[in-house]
Amino acid sequence: MNYKYILYILAGTLLLAACSLEPDDSSGTAAPTQTDDRLLVLCEGLWGADNSCIALIDHGTLTNKWFQQHNPGQHLGDTGNDMLLVNDTLIAVSVNWSNIIQYIRPDGTAITATEDLPNNRCLATDGVRYLYCTSYASGGYVAKIDLVTKRIVATCSVGREPEGIAYYDGRLYVCNTGGYANQTGTAYEQTVSVVDAQTMRELKRIDTGCTNLYGHTAVQGQFMCINAAGDNDKVKGRSLVLNMANDEFQVFDFPATYACGYANRFYTVGTQYSYATGEYQYSIHTITLPSLQATEGLADYDGAQAVIEQMQTPYGLYISPYSGHLYATDARGNVTNGYVYEFGTDGTQLNRHLVRGLNPSRMMVLP
C-alpha cells in the first residue's frame, strides 16, 4: 500500500445471505441474480494529502467524488483504508490518518463519525449491534463500537500492528503484522489473535508460521483467506486459509495480496517485490473450498487474467455477490487517477472506468 509506513473485510456473510448465493453445483459456481451493479469504489488517496474519495459506478455510469457531491464542503478524510456494508442502511469507512470511522447512508449522505480512533485499519461487524476495527496505536488493539451511539465501548490488546479482521460465531480473528519491525528492530508477527467479541478478551493466538499477516482478508463462510507479506527480502510472501470453525489452517506458497471470496472460492492476486530485480512479480490463483485445492489462474474468470497481468499496479479485487461480475483496479503507479475494470461471469471485459481518485482499492456493491 502507499502509506507512510509500509498495505475487506468483505461483508461476505451479510451479502451472501442477502443474495441467497449458494453454489448450484460442486464446481462452486453460483447463479447471479442481476446483470448490473451499483458499485462503490474507495480511493485511498495519498498519505497526508487528505484526498480520499468514493466513486459510484451505477449500472455502468461513473460518478466521481460521490461522497463530496452528497456532502458539499465535507472531505471524506486522509487515507481511506477500509469500507464495509454494515447493513442495508449503513456503510462504515475506516479513514486511517484522520483517525475516524465515517458512517454513510447508501444514498451517499454522511451521518456521523466515530472519532479518536488513531491509525485505524480494517473493519468487521456482527451484523447486528457492533462494529470492530483494528488499530496500530498503543502497540495494537481492536476497538468495539456500538452502532447505536457510534462510540467505542471496549478495546482488546492483540499483536503488534494488527490488520485484517473477521467476525465468526461470536469470535474475532485478528491478523497481526508487526509492520513496524523494519523501523523498530523487532521481529515481524506471525499470529492470529482470537478474541471473544462479547467480553473483548483475547482467548489465544494461533501461530501460523507465516511472516507479516498484512492487508485485508477475504471471508467465505467459516473460511478466512490471509496474506502473509514476508519481508520483501529473505522471507517470501505466502498465504493461508484459516478455518474459523476449528482454527486449523493450510499454507500456500504464493501471496494473496488482494483477495476476494465468491461462491466457495477465493480468488487471489499476489504481488512480491524483488530487491534483486527491483521489480514486482505477480501471481494469480484460485483456492476452492472446502477442499483447499489451489490452481493457477482465475477459474471461470480466466479471461480477466491477461488484463490484470498487464496492469501497472494491481490494487484491488472484488466479485459482486449480485451479478457475479469481477472488478479489478489499477492504481497506475499510485500517483495518478486509477482504473476500475469490470469483467463478466465468463471473464470478458465489459468496462474500464477512469476514476478521479488515487489508489482505488476497496469495493462493494450496494444492495
mmCIF file of C-alpha atoms in Angstrom:
data_model
loop_
_atom_site.group_PDB
_atom_site.id
_atom_site.type_symbol
_atom_site.label_atom_id
_atom_site.label_comp_id
_atom_site.label_asym_id
_atom_site.label_seq_id
_atom_site.Cartn_x
_atom_site.Cartn_y
_atom_site.Cartn_z
ATOM 1 C CA MET A 1 0.000 0.000 0.000
ATOM 2 C CA ASN A 2 1.027 3.567 -0.222
ATOM 3 C CA TYR A 3 1.026 4.610 3.440
ATOM 4 C CA LYS A 4 3.972 6.295 5.076
ATOM 5 C CA TYR A 5 4.620 3.065 6.955
ATOM 6 C CA ILE A 6 4.525 0.191 4.802
ATOM 7 C CA LEU A 7 -0.837 -2.350 2.949
ATOM 8 C CA TYR A 8 -12.384 -6.295 3.152
ATOM 9 C CA ILE A 9 -13.038 -7.061 5.029
ATOM 10 C CA LEU A 10 -15.629 -8.169 2.647
ATOM 11 C CA ALA A 11 -19.071 -8.114 4.153
ATOM 12 C CA GLY A 12 -19.237 -11.667 2.878
ATOM 13 C CA THR A 13 -21.682 -13.302 5.233
ATOM 14 C CA LEU A 14 -24.186 -10.449 5.073
ATOM 15 C CA LEU A 15 -24.006 -10.049 1.325
ATOM 16 C CA LEU A 16 -24.122 -13.733 0.556
ATOM 17 C CA ALA A 17 -27.084 -14.240 2.838
ATOM 18 C CA ALA A 18 -28.889 -11.267 1.335
ATOM 19 C CA CYS A 19 -28.414 -12.600 -2.176
ATOM 20 C CA SER A 20 -29.085 -16.272 -1.421
ATOM 21 C CA LEU A 21 -25.868 -17.160 -3.206
ATOM 22 C CA GLU A 22 -25.441 -20.833 -2.686
ATOM 23 C CA PRO A 23 -23.365 -22.910 -5.102
ATOM 24 C CA ASP A 24 -25.568 -24.587 -7.697
ATOM 25 C CA ASP A 25 -23.102 -27.402 -8.337
ATOM 26 C CA SER A 26 -19.907 -28.877 -6.944
ATOM 27 C CA SER A 27 -17.729 -26.526 -9.001
ATOM 28 C CA GLY A 28 -18.552 -23.637 -6.691
ATOM 29 C CA THR A 29 -20.262 -21.516 -9.341
ATOM 30 C CA ALA A 30 -23.399 -19.581 -8.454
ATOM 31 C CA ALA A 31 -26.313 -18.196 -10.372
ATOM 32 C CA PRO A 32 -26.196 -14.354 -10.479
ATOM 33 C CA THR A 33 -29.380 -12.538 -9.527
ATOM 34 C CA GLN A 34 -28.831 -9.468 -11.739
ATOM 35 C CA THR A 35 -26.692 -8.295 -14.635
ATOM 36 C CA ASP A 36 -25.524 -4.866 -13.417
ATOM 37 C CA ASP A 37 -24.359 -3.369 -10.143
ATOM 38 C CA ARG A 38 -24.244 -0.178 -8.110
ATOM 39 C CA LEU A 39 -20.580 -0.377 -7.137
ATOM 40 C CA LEU A 40 -18.827 1.881 -4.629
ATOM 41 C CA VAL A 41 -15.065 2.327 -5.041
ATOM 42 C CA LEU A 42 -12.962 3.688 -2.182
ATOM 43 C CA CYS A 43 -9.896 5.601 -3.358
ATOM 44 C CA GLU A 44 -7.309 5.832 -0.593
ATOM 45 C CA GLY A 45 -5.600 8.948 -1.880
ATOM 46 C CA LEU A 46 -2.084 9.741 -0.713
ATOM 47 C CA TRP A 47 -0.987 9.679 2.898
ATOM 48 C CA GLY A 48 -1.050 13.195 4.340
ATOM 49 C CA ALA A 49 -2.882 14.707 1.357
ATOM 50 C CA ASP A 50 -6.441 14.487 2.763
ATOM 51 C CA ASN A 51 -7.747 13.345 -0.620
ATOM 52 C CA SER A 52 -9.629 10.096 -0.032
ATOM 53 C CA CYS A 53 -12.833 9.837 -2.020
ATOM 54 C CA ILE A 54 -15.558 7.414 -3.102
ATOM 55 C CA ALA A 55 -16.748 6.868 -6.655
ATOM 56 C CA LEU A 56 -20.040 5.262 -7.688
ATOM 57 C CA ILE A 57 -20.412 3.101 -10.801
ATOM 58 C CA ASP A 58 -24.173 2.740 -11.242
ATOM 59 C CA HIS A 59 -25.089 0.240 -13.966
ATOM 60 C CA GLY A 60 -22.048 1.274 -15.956
ATOM 61 C CA THR A 61 -22.307 5.042 -15.333
ATOM 62 C CA LEU A 62 -19.438 6.561 -13.334
ATOM 63 C CA THR A 63 -19.994 9.297 -10.751
ATOM 64 C CA ASN A 64 -16.722 10.676 -9.404
ATOM 65 C CA LYS A 65 -16.460 12.287 -5.967
ATOM 66 C CA TRP A 66 -19.760 10.648 -4.981
ATOM 67 C CA PHE A 67 -19.306 11.364 -1.269
ATOM 68 C CA GLN A 68 -18.406 15.021 -1.835
ATOM 69 C CA GLN A 69 -21.384 15.525 -4.144
ATOM 70 C CA HIS A 70 -23.793 14.376 -1.463
ATOM 71 C CA ASN A 71 -21.948 16.208 1.334
ATOM 72 C CA PRO A 72 -20.868 19.626 -0.047
ATOM 73 C CA GLY A 73 -17.870 21.090 1.703
ATOM 74 C CA GLN A 74 -17.074 17.875 3.559
ATOM 75 C CA HIS A 75 -13.963 15.782 2.932
ATOM 76 C CA LEU A 76 -14.000 12.039 3.436
ATOM 77 C CA GLY A 77 -10.593 12.377 5.068
ATOM 78 C CA ASP A 78 -6.986 11.262 4.876
ATOM 79 C CA THR A 79 -6.151 7.740 3.663
ATOM 80 C CA GLY A 80 -9.333 5.710 3.457
ATOM 81 C CA ASN A 81 -8.315 2.190 4.406
ATOM 82 C CA ASP A 82 -11.451 0.039 4.515
ATOM 83 C CA MET A 83 -15.142 0.164 3.612
ATOM 84 C CA LEU A 84 -17.841 -2.153 4.933
ATOM 85 C CA LEU A 85 -21.561 -2.558 4.349
ATOM 86 C CA VAL A 86 -22.804 -2.973 7.906
ATOM 87 C CA ASN A 87 -26.431 -3.484 6.861
ATOM 88 C CA ASP A 88 -28.830 -2.308 4.171
ATOM 89 C CA THR A 89 -28.897 1.219 5.615
ATOM 90 C CA LEU A 90 -25.357 1.818 6.873
ATOM 91 C CA ILE A 91 -21.859 1.955 5.385
ATOM 92 C CA ALA A 92 -18.725 2.347 7.518
ATOM 93 C CA VAL A 93 -15.450 3.733 6.175
ATOM 94 C CA SER A 94 -12.197 3.481 8.113
ATOM 95 C CA VAL A 95 -10.178 6.654 7.419
ATOM 96 C CA ASN A 96 -6.733 5.826 8.691
ATOM 97 C CA TRP A 97 -4.839 9.085 9.085
ATOM 98 C CA SER A 98 -7.921 11.120 10.021
ATOM 99 C CA ASN A 99 -8.406 8.740 12.961
ATOM 100 C CA ILE A 100 -12.127 8.369 12.288
ATOM 101 C CA ILE A 101 -14.726 5.922 11.067
ATOM 102 C CA GLN A 102 -17.145 7.768 8.789
ATOM 103 C CA TYR A 103 -20.710 6.477 8.513
ATOM 104 C CA ILE A 104 -22.684 6.953 5.302
ATOM 105 C CA ARG A 105 -26.171 6.078 4.137
ATOM 106 C CA PRO A 106 -26.489 4.162 0.838
ATOM 107 C CA ASP A 107 -27.732 7.384 -0.772
ATOM 108 C CA GLY A 108 -24.337 8.971 -0.058
ATOM 109 C CA THR A 109 -25.238 11.292 2.808
ATOM 110 C CA ALA A 110 -22.930 11.308 5.818
ATOM 111 C CA ILE A 111 -24.442 10.532 9.206
ATOM 112 C CA THR A 112 -21.734 10.971 11.806
ATOM 113 C CA ALA A 113 -18.287 9.615 12.676
ATOM 114 C CA THR A 114 -16.545 7.692 15.417
ATOM 115 C CA GLU A 115 -13.613 9.917 16.330
ATOM 116 C CA ASP A 116 -10.333 9.467 18.178
ATOM 117 C CA LEU A 117 -9.580 6.005 16.815
ATOM 118 C CA PRO A 118 -5.921 6.532 15.890
ATOM 119 C CA ASN A 119 -4.242 4.719 12.999
ATOM 120 C CA ASN A 120 -7.348 2.646 12.369
ATOM 121 C CA ARG A 121 -7.186 -0.091 9.754
ATOM 122 C CA CYS A 122 -9.715 -2.841 8.972
ATOM 123 C CA LEU A 123 -13.364 -3.411 9.810
ATOM 124 C CA ALA A 124 -15.681 -6.273 10.741
ATOM 125 C CA THR A 125 -19.198 -6.441 12.160
ATOM 126 C CA ASP A 126 -21.543 -8.866 13.867
ATOM 127 C CA GLY A 127 -24.238 -7.527 11.544
ATOM 128 C CA VAL A 128 -26.463 -6.604 14.453
ATOM 129 C CA ARG A 129 -25.147 -4.150 17.027
ATOM 130 C CA TYR A 130 -21.370 -3.799 16.940
ATOM 131 C CA LEU A 131 -18.576 -2.775 14.617
ATOM 132 C CA TYR A 132 -14.962 -3.806 15.211
ATOM 133 C CA CYS A 133 -11.849 -2.022 13.979
ATOM 134 C CA THR A 134 -8.145 -2.804 14.235
ATOM 135 C CA SER A 135 -5.639 -0.121 15.185
ATOM 136 C CA TYR A 136 -1.864 0.157 15.099
ATOM 137 C CA ALA A 137 -1.896 2.531 18.092
ATOM 138 C CA SER A 138 -0.752 1.573 21.604
ATOM 139 C CA GLY A 139 1.062 -1.495 20.324
ATOM 140 C CA GLY A 140 -2.017 -2.867 18.585
ATOM 141 C CA TYR A 141 -5.630 -3.331 19.620
ATOM 142 C CA VAL A 142 -9.195 -3.905 18.443
ATOM 143 C CA ALA A 143 -11.932 -1.368 19.208
ATOM 144 C CA LYS A 144 -15.564 -2.379 19.727
ATOM 145 C CA ILE A 145 -18.042 0.274 18.593
ATOM 146 C CA ASP A 146 -21.733 0.474 19.473
ATOM 147 C CA LEU A 147 -23.555 1.117 16.189
ATOM 148 C CA VAL A 148 -26.369 2.912 18.015
ATOM 149 C CA THR A 149 -24.213 5.512 19.740
ATOM 150 C CA LYS A 150 -21.229 5.234 17.341
ATOM 151 C CA ARG A 151 -18.960 5.256 20.402
ATOM 152 C CA ILE A 152 -16.130 2.927 21.404
ATOM 153 C CA VAL A 153 -17.371 0.759 24.261
ATOM 154 C CA ALA A 154 -14.405 -1.600 24.718
ATOM 155 C CA THR A 155 -10.937 -2.447 23.432
ATOM 156 C CA CYS A 156 -8.703 -5.510 23.426
ATOM 157 C CA SER A 157 -4.939 -5.590 23.034
ATOM 158 C CA VAL A 158 -3.714 -8.033 20.401
ATOM 159 C CA GLY A 159 -0.466 -8.498 18.475
ATOM 160 C CA ARG A 160 1.589 -5.621 17.116
ATOM 161 C CA GLU A 161 0.145 -3.595 14.229
ATOM 162 C CA PRO A 162 -2.984 -5.707 13.520
ATOM 163 C CA GLU A 163 -4.585 -5.567 10.074
ATOM 164 C CA GLY A 164 -7.318 -7.844 8.699
ATOM 165 C CA ILE A 165 -10.159 -8.898 10.945
ATOM 166 C CA ALA A 166 -13.159 -11.224 10.638
ATOM 167 C CA TYR A 167 -16.150 -11.968 12.848
ATOM 168 C CA TYR A 168 -17.301 -15.583 13.141
ATOM 169 C CA ASP A 169 -19.565 -17.276 15.695
ATOM 170 C CA GLY A 170 -19.002 -14.731 18.461
ATOM 171 C CA ARG A 171 -15.252 -14.526 17.951
ATOM 172 C CA LEU A 172 -12.933 -12.089 16.216
ATOM 173 C CA TYR A 173 -9.958 -13.304 14.205
ATOM 174 C CA VAL A 174 -7.284 -10.620 14.019
ATOM 175 C CA CYS A 175 -4.218 -10.805 11.779
ATOM 176 C CA ASN A 176 -1.062 -9.428 13.385
ATOM 177 C CA THR A 177 1.742 -7.961 11.282
ATOM 178 C CA GLY A 178 4.456 -6.331 13.341
ATOM 179 C CA GLY A 179 4.504 -3.966 10.381
ATOM 180 C CA TYR A 180 6.894 -1.507 12.009
ATOM 181 C CA ALA A 181 9.500 -4.236 12.537
ATOM 182 C CA ASN A 182 11.926 -2.792 9.985
ATOM 183 C CA GLN A 183 11.880 0.506 11.895
ATOM 184 C CA THR A 184 11.907 -0.775 15.470
ATOM 185 C CA GLY A 185 14.296 -3.691 15.079
ATOM 186 C CA THR A 186 11.689 -6.134 16.374
ATOM 187 C CA ALA A 187 10.550 -9.324 14.660
ATOM 188 C CA TYR A 188 7.520 -9.470 12.422
ATOM 189 C CA GLU A 189 4.399 -11.084 13.836
ATOM 190 C CA GLN A 190 3.069 -14.403 12.560
ATOM 191 C CA THR A 191 -0.005 -14.915 14.730
ATOM 192 C CA VAL A 192 -3.766 -14.581 14.505
ATOM 193 C CA SER A 193 -5.372 -13.339 17.717
ATOM 194 C CA VAL A 194 -8.681 -14.957 18.649
ATOM 195 C CA VAL A 195 -10.863 -12.574 20.676
ATOM 196 C CA ASP A 196 -14.168 -13.137 22.449
ATOM 197 C CA ALA A 197 -16.310 -10.444 20.821
ATOM 198 C CA GLN A 198 -18.648 -10.122 23.807
ATOM 199 C CA THR A 199 -16.080 -9.737 26.561
ATOM 200 C CA MET A 200 -13.314 -8.332 24.332
ATOM 201 C CA ARG A 201 -10.797 -10.688 25.888
ATOM 202 C CA GLU A 202 -8.055 -12.354 23.854
ATOM 203 C CA LEU A 203 -8.575 -16.096 24.060
ATOM 204 C CA LYS A 204 -5.421 -17.272 22.315
ATOM 205 C CA ARG A 205 -3.042 -16.679 19.443
ATOM 206 C CA ILE A 206 -2.697 -19.051 16.518
ATOM 207 C CA ASP A 207 0.907 -19.320 15.347
ATOM 208 C CA THR A 208 0.736 -19.619 11.569
ATOM 209 C CA GLY A 209 4.480 -19.811 10.925
ATOM 210 C CA CYS A 210 3.932 -17.166 8.215
ATOM 211 C CA THR A 211 5.550 -13.738 8.410
ATOM 212 C CA ASN A 212 3.715 -10.401 8.468
ATOM 213 C CA LEU A 213 -0.025 -11.142 8.098
ATOM 214 C CA TYR A 214 -0.540 -7.916 6.236
ATOM 215 C CA GLY A 215 -3.528 -6.492 4.390
ATOM 216 C CA HIS A 216 -7.242 -7.049 4.167
ATOM 217 C CA THR A 217 -8.686 -10.525 4.432
ATOM 218 C CA ALA A 218 -11.386 -12.258 2.411
ATOM 219 C CA VAL A 219 -14.104 -14.351 4.046
ATOM 220 C CA GLN A 220 -16.286 -17.161 2.726
ATOM 221 C CA GLY A 221 -18.444 -18.621 5.481
ATOM 222 C CA GLN A 222 -16.138 -20.207 8.047
ATOM 223 C CA PHE A 223 -13.013 -19.672 5.928
ATOM 224 C CA MET A 224 -10.686 -16.674 6.047
ATOM 225 C CA CYS A 225 -8.010 -16.008 3.398
ATOM 226 C CA ILE A 226 -4.960 -14.248 4.834
ATOM 227 C CA ASN A 227 -1.996 -12.704 3.049
ATOM 228 C CA ALA A 228 1.474 -13.185 4.587
ATOM 229 C CA ALA A 229 3.621 -10.480 3.028
ATOM 230 C CA GLY A 230 7.022 -11.677 4.253
ATOM 231 C CA ASP A 231 9.749 -9.041 4.481
ATOM 232 C CA ASN A 232 10.369 -8.278 0.771
ATOM 233 C CA ASP A 233 13.846 -9.752 1.188
ATOM 234 C CA LYS A 234 14.730 -13.160 2.579
ATOM 235 C CA VAL A 235 11.232 -14.183 3.646
ATOM 236 C CA LYS A 236 8.971 -14.548 0.628
ATOM 237 C CA GLY A 237 5.258 -13.915 0.607
ATOM 238 C CA ARG A 238 2.817 -16.726 1.258
ATOM 239 C CA SER A 239 -0.866 -17.046 2.096
ATOM 240 C CA LEU A 240 -3.067 -19.229 4.239
ATOM 241 C CA VAL A 241 -6.712 -20.176 4.603
ATOM 242 C CA LEU A 242 -7.927 -20.409 8.196
ATOM 243 C CA ASN A 243 -10.963 -22.479 9.116
ATOM 244 C CA MET A 244 -12.527 -20.375 11.871
ATOM 245 C CA ALA A 245 -14.776 -23.265 12.910
ATOM 246 C CA ASN A 246 -11.819 -25.294 14.225
ATOM 247 C CA ASP A 247 -8.804 -22.910 13.998
ATOM 248 C CA GLU A 248 -6.993 -25.189 11.567
ATOM 249 C CA PHE A 249 -5.246 -23.681 8.559
ATOM 250 C CA GLN A 250 -3.421 -24.513 5.344
ATOM 251 C CA VAL A 251 -0.466 -22.557 3.976
ATOM 252 C CA PHE A 252 0.164 -21.835 0.281
ATOM 253 C CA ASP A 253 3.465 -20.855 -1.303
ATOM 254 C CA PHE A 254 2.092 -17.756 -3.047
ATOM 255 C CA PRO A 255 0.972 -14.394 -1.600
ATOM 256 C CA ALA A 256 -2.658 -13.254 -1.647
ATOM 257 C CA THR A 257 -2.058 -9.511 -1.550
ATOM 258 C CA TYR A 258 -5.501 -8.837 -2.985
ATOM 259 C CA ALA A 259 -8.173 -11.467 -2.472
ATOM 260 C CA CYS A 260 -11.928 -11.835 -2.642
ATOM 261 C CA GLY A 261 -14.389 -14.614 -1.958
ATOM 262 C CA TYR A 262 -17.268 -15.739 -4.115
ATOM 263 C CA ALA A 263 -19.297 -18.943 -4.407
ATOM 264 C CA ASN A 264 -16.982 -21.215 -2.388
ATOM 265 C CA ARG A 265 -13.762 -19.912 -3.863
ATOM 266 C CA PHE A 266 -11.056 -17.427 -3.027
ATOM 267 C CA TYR A 267 -9.598 -15.507 -5.958
ATOM 268 C CA THR A 268 -6.163 -14.011 -5.307
ATOM 269 C CA VAL A 269 -3.681 -11.650 -6.927
ATOM 270 C CA GLY A 270 -0.296 -11.782 -5.225
ATOM 271 C CA THR A 271 2.450 -9.198 -5.522
ATOM 272 C CA GLN A 272 6.024 -9.764 -4.401
ATOM 273 C CA TYR A 273 8.825 -7.206 -4.608
ATOM 274 C CA SER A 274 12.277 -8.440 -5.531
ATOM 275 C CA TYR A 275 15.321 -6.485 -4.376
ATOM 276 C CA ALA A 276 17.364 -8.481 -6.847
ATOM 277 C CA THR A 277 15.468 -7.182 -9.890
ATOM 278 C CA GLY A 278 13.909 -4.047 -8.407
ATOM 279 C CA GLU A 279 10.556 -5.164 -9.815
ATOM 280 C CA TYR A 280 7.287 -6.643 -8.629
ATOM 281 C CA GLN A 281 6.367 -10.200 -9.505
ATOM 282 C CA TYR A 282 2.709 -11.169 -9.786
ATOM 283 C CA SER A 283 0.886 -14.435 -9.218
ATOM 284 C CA ILE A 284 -2.791 -15.241 -9.709
ATOM 285 C CA HIS A 285 -4.536 -18.214 -8.090
ATOM 286 C CA THR A 286 -7.910 -19.671 -7.168
ATOM 287 C CA ILE A 287 -8.491 -21.650 -3.963
ATOM 288 C CA THR A 288 -11.561 -23.911 -3.948
ATOM 289 C CA LEU A 289 -13.474 -24.517 -0.701
ATOM 290 C CA PRO A 290 -13.713 -26.631 1.328
ATOM 291 C CA SER A 291 -11.130 -28.846 -0.398
ATOM 292 C CA LEU A 292 -8.475 -26.078 -0.250
ATOM 293 C CA GLN A 293 -7.228 -27.025 -3.690
ATOM 294 C CA ALA A 294 -5.221 -24.204 -5.291
ATOM 295 C CA THR A 295 -4.912 -23.722 -9.040
ATOM 296 C CA GLU A 296 -3.218 -21.079 -11.134
ATOM 297 C CA GLY A 297 -5.456 -18.503 -12.775
ATOM 298 C CA LEU A 298 -8.914 -17.172 -12.005
ATOM 299 C CA ALA A 299 -11.035 -20.255 -12.753
ATOM 300 C CA ASP A 300 -14.223 -19.098 -14.508
ATOM 301 C CA TYR A 301 -12.772 -15.590 -14.867
ATOM 302 C CA ASP A 302 -9.620 -16.622 -16.703
ATOM 303 C CA GLY A 303 -10.372 -14.086 -19.418
ATOM 304 C CA ALA A 304 -9.586 -11.332 -16.899
ATOM 305 C CA GLN A 305 -6.146 -12.678 -16.076
ATOM 306 C CA ALA A 306 -4.364 -11.300 -19.145
ATOM 307 C CA VAL A 307 -5.715 -7.809 -18.392
ATOM 308 C CA ILE A 308 -4.691 -7.939 -14.723
ATOM 309 C CA GLU A 309 -1.206 -9.162 -15.626
ATOM 310 C CA GLN A 310 -0.752 -6.110 -17.862
ATOM 311 C CA MET A 311 -1.790 -3.612 -15.179
ATOM 312 C CA GLN A 312 0.816 -1.178 -13.956
ATOM 313 C CA THR A 313 -0.186 -1.537 -10.300
ATOM 314 C CA PRO A 314 -2.935 -4.076 -9.478
ATOM 315 C CA TYR A 315 -4.584 -2.747 -6.342
ATOM 316 C CA GLY A 316 -7.967 -4.317 -5.654
ATOM 317 C CA LEU A 317 -10.106 -7.368 -6.473
ATOM 318 C CA TYR A 318 -13.810 -7.907 -5.868
ATOM 319 C CA ILE A 319 -16.660 -10.071 -7.173
ATOM 320 C CA SER A 320 -20.224 -8.821 -6.882
ATOM 321 C CA PRO A 321 -22.474 -11.224 -4.978
ATOM 322 C CA TYR A 322 -25.384 -9.901 -7.052
ATOM 323 C CA SER A 323 -24.149 -10.072 -10.654
ATOM 324 C CA GLY A 324 -21.096 -12.301 -10.335
ATOM 325 C CA HIS A 325 -19.070 -9.654 -12.167
ATOM 326 C CA LEU A 326 -15.387 -9.391 -11.277
ATOM 327 C CA TYR A 327 -13.925 -5.939 -10.642
ATOM 328 C CA ALA A 328 -10.187 -5.217 -10.552
ATOM 329 C CA THR A 329 -8.403 -1.905 -10.024
ATOM 330 C CA ASP A 330 -5.135 -0.495 -11.336
ATOM 331 C CA ALA A 331 -3.536 2.227 -9.202
ATOM 332 C CA ARG A 332 -1.172 3.114 -12.091
ATOM 333 C CA GLY A 333 1.918 3.793 -10.007
ATOM 334 C CA ASN A 334 -0.017 5.191 -7.025
ATOM 335 C CA VAL A 335 0.301 8.849 -8.065
ATOM 336 C CA THR A 336 -2.353 9.320 -10.748
ATOM 337 C CA ASN A 337 -6.047 8.568 -11.224
ATOM 338 C CA GLY A 338 -6.750 4.850 -11.267
ATOM 339 C CA TYR A 339 -8.750 2.472 -13.420
ATOM 340 C CA VAL A 340 -11.601 0.161 -12.448
ATOM 341 C CA TYR A 341 -12.107 -2.799 -14.804
ATOM 342 C CA GLU A 342 -15.329 -4.806 -14.966
ATOM 343 C CA PHE A 343 -15.460 -8.391 -16.265
ATOM 344 C CA GLY A 344 -18.495 -10.583 -16.918
ATOM 345 C CA THR A 345 -19.031 -14.023 -15.443
ATOM 346 C CA ASP A 346 -17.056 -15.546 -18.335
ATOM 347 C CA GLY A 347 -14.112 -13.180 -17.791
ATOM 348 C CA THR A 348 -14.923 -10.950 -20.779
ATOM 349 C CA GLN A 349 -14.025 -7.306 -20.195
ATOM 350 C CA LEU A 350 -17.203 -5.198 -20.090
ATOM 351 C CA ASN A 351 -15.981 -1.758 -18.970
ATOM 352 C CA ARG A 352 -12.978 0.268 -17.935
ATOM 353 C CA HIS A 353 -13.566 3.395 -15.875
ATOM 354 C CA LEU A 354 -11.022 6.130 -15.099
ATOM 355 C CA VAL A 355 -11.875 7.322 -11.590
ATOM 356 C CA ARG A 356 -10.868 10.751 -10.344
ATOM 357 C CA GLY A 357 -9.120 9.380 -7.302
ATOM 358 C CA LEU A 358 -5.768 7.892 -6.313
ATOM 359 C CA ASN A 359 -5.288 4.265 -5.365
ATOM 360 C CA PRO A 360 -8.739 2.713 -5.835
ATOM 361 C CA SER A 361 -8.748 -0.283 -3.528
ATOM 362 C CA ARG A 362 -11.843 -1.323 -1.595
ATOM 363 C CA MET A 363 -15.052 -2.060 -3.487
ATOM 364 C CA MET A 364 -18.555 -3.131 -2.563
ATOM 365 C CA VAL A 365 -21.948 -3.368 -4.234
ATOM 366 C CA LEU A 366 -24.957 -1.615 -2.747
ATOM 367 C CA PRO A 367 -27.994 -3.831 -2.109
#
